mmCIF file of C-alpha atoms in Angstrom:
data_model
loop_
_atom_site.group_PDB
_atom_site.id
_atom_site.type_symbol
_atom_site.label_atom_id
_atom_site.label_comp_id
_atom_site.label_asym_id
_atom_site.label_seq_id
_atom_site.Cartn_x
_atom_site.Cartn_y
_atom_site.Cartn_z
ATOM 1 C CA GLY A 196 -62.272 -113.211 49.024
ATOM 2 C CA VAL A 197 -62.149 -110.070 51.470
ATOM 3 C CA PRO A 198 -58.549 -109.360 51.060
ATOM 4 C CA GLY A 199 -58.959 -109.304 47.382
ATOM 5 C CA ILE A 200 -61.888 -107.057 47.272
ATOM 6 C CA MET A 201 -60.420 -104.383 49.403
ATOM 7 C CA ALA A 202 -57.217 -104.749 47.246
ATOM 8 C CA THR A 203 -59.317 -103.157 44.363
ATOM 9 C CA ARG A 204 -59.242 -99.831 46.005
ATOM 10 C CA THR A 205 -55.831 -99.418 44.301
ATOM 11 C CA ILE A 206 -57.446 -99.669 40.631
ATOM 12 C CA GLU A 207 -57.720 -96.382 38.998
ATOM 13 C CA ASN A 208 -60.518 -97.435 36.837
ATOM 14 C CA GLU A 209 -64.199 -97.079 37.945
ATOM 15 C CA LYS A 210 -65.036 -99.956 35.444
ATOM 16 C CA ASP A 211 -62.299 -102.445 35.947
ATOM 17 C CA ARG A 212 -62.748 -102.036 39.672
ATOM 18 C CA ARG A 213 -66.414 -103.012 39.770
ATOM 19 C CA MET A 214 -65.650 -105.923 37.623
ATOM 20 C CA THR A 215 -63.023 -107.042 39.697
ATOM 21 C CA MET A 216 -65.089 -107.033 42.775
ATOM 22 C CA MET A 217 -67.939 -108.534 41.234
ATOM 23 C CA THR A 218 -65.663 -111.996 39.619
ATOM 24 C CA THR A 219 -63.225 -111.886 42.536
ATOM 25 C CA THR A 220 -66.072 -113.864 44.787
ATOM 26 C CA ALA A 221 -66.901 -116.228 42.108
ATOM 27 C CA ILE A 222 -63.649 -117.607 41.755
ATOM 28 C CA PRO A 223 -63.382 -121.058 43.127
ATOM 29 C CA CYS A 224 -60.070 -121.886 44.992
ATOM 30 C CA GLY A 225 -58.427 -124.552 46.740
ATOM 31 C CA ALA A 226 -60.064 -123.056 50.256
ATOM 32 C CA LYS A 227 -63.511 -123.217 49.140
ATOM 33 C CA LEU A 228 -63.504 -126.400 47.298
ATOM 34 C CA PRO A 229 -64.137 -128.503 50.764
ATOM 35 C CA VAL A 230 -66.933 -125.909 51.685
ATOM 36 C CA ILE A 231 -68.703 -126.424 48.258
ATOM 37 C CA ALA A 232 -68.099 -130.422 48.600
ATOM 38 C CA THR A 233 -69.660 -130.109 52.184
ATOM 39 C CA ILE A 234 -72.789 -127.889 51.324
ATOM 40 C CA ALA A 235 -73.253 -130.120 48.236
ATOM 41 C CA GLY A 236 -73.071 -133.271 50.353
ATOM 42 C CA PHE A 237 -75.348 -132.537 52.959
ATOM 43 C CA LEU A 238 -78.030 -130.587 50.582
ATOM 44 C CA MET A 239 -77.927 -133.376 47.685
ATOM 45 C CA GLY A 240 -77.558 -136.668 50.037
ATOM 46 C CA GLY A 241 -74.098 -137.622 48.891
ATOM 47 C CA ALA A 242 -74.676 -137.076 45.053
ATOM 48 C CA TRP A 243 -70.966 -136.838 44.009
ATOM 49 C CA TRP A 244 -71.380 -134.986 40.805
ATOM 50 C CA VAL A 245 -72.670 -131.781 42.370
ATOM 51 C CA ALA A 246 -69.624 -130.304 43.757
ATOM 52 C CA PRO A 247 -67.554 -131.063 40.770
ATOM 53 C CA LEU A 248 -70.374 -129.200 39.251
ATOM 54 C CA MET A 249 -70.400 -126.156 41.028
ATOM 55 C CA TYR A 250 -66.863 -125.830 40.897
ATOM 56 C CA PHE A 251 -66.769 -125.627 37.206
ATOM 57 C CA ALA A 252 -69.683 -123.303 37.123
ATOM 58 C CA GLY A 253 -67.847 -120.408 39.218
ATOM 59 C CA ILE A 254 -65.435 -120.971 36.555
ATOM 60 C CA ILE A 255 -67.654 -120.741 33.915
ATOM 61 C CA VAL A 256 -69.369 -117.195 35.593
ATOM 62 C CA VAL A 257 -66.103 -115.830 35.863
ATOM 63 C CA ILE A 258 -65.365 -116.360 32.070
ATOM 64 C CA VAL A 259 -68.776 -115.155 30.807
ATOM 65 C CA SER A 260 -68.676 -112.196 33.132
#
């Protein structure tokens, strides 16, 4: 996420720059999926449905914002 946020310096419009910075960190990617699954498995005692729920919740947060 850090390179994406640093790249927002090139966006001229301040409103677009801030929106990009806020939504970039919420976008789930392949690198975040194992981390989400590990944290969900550790905190929820192996509930299989928590990791996909967190993944899709991230996508919904980006769409709503």
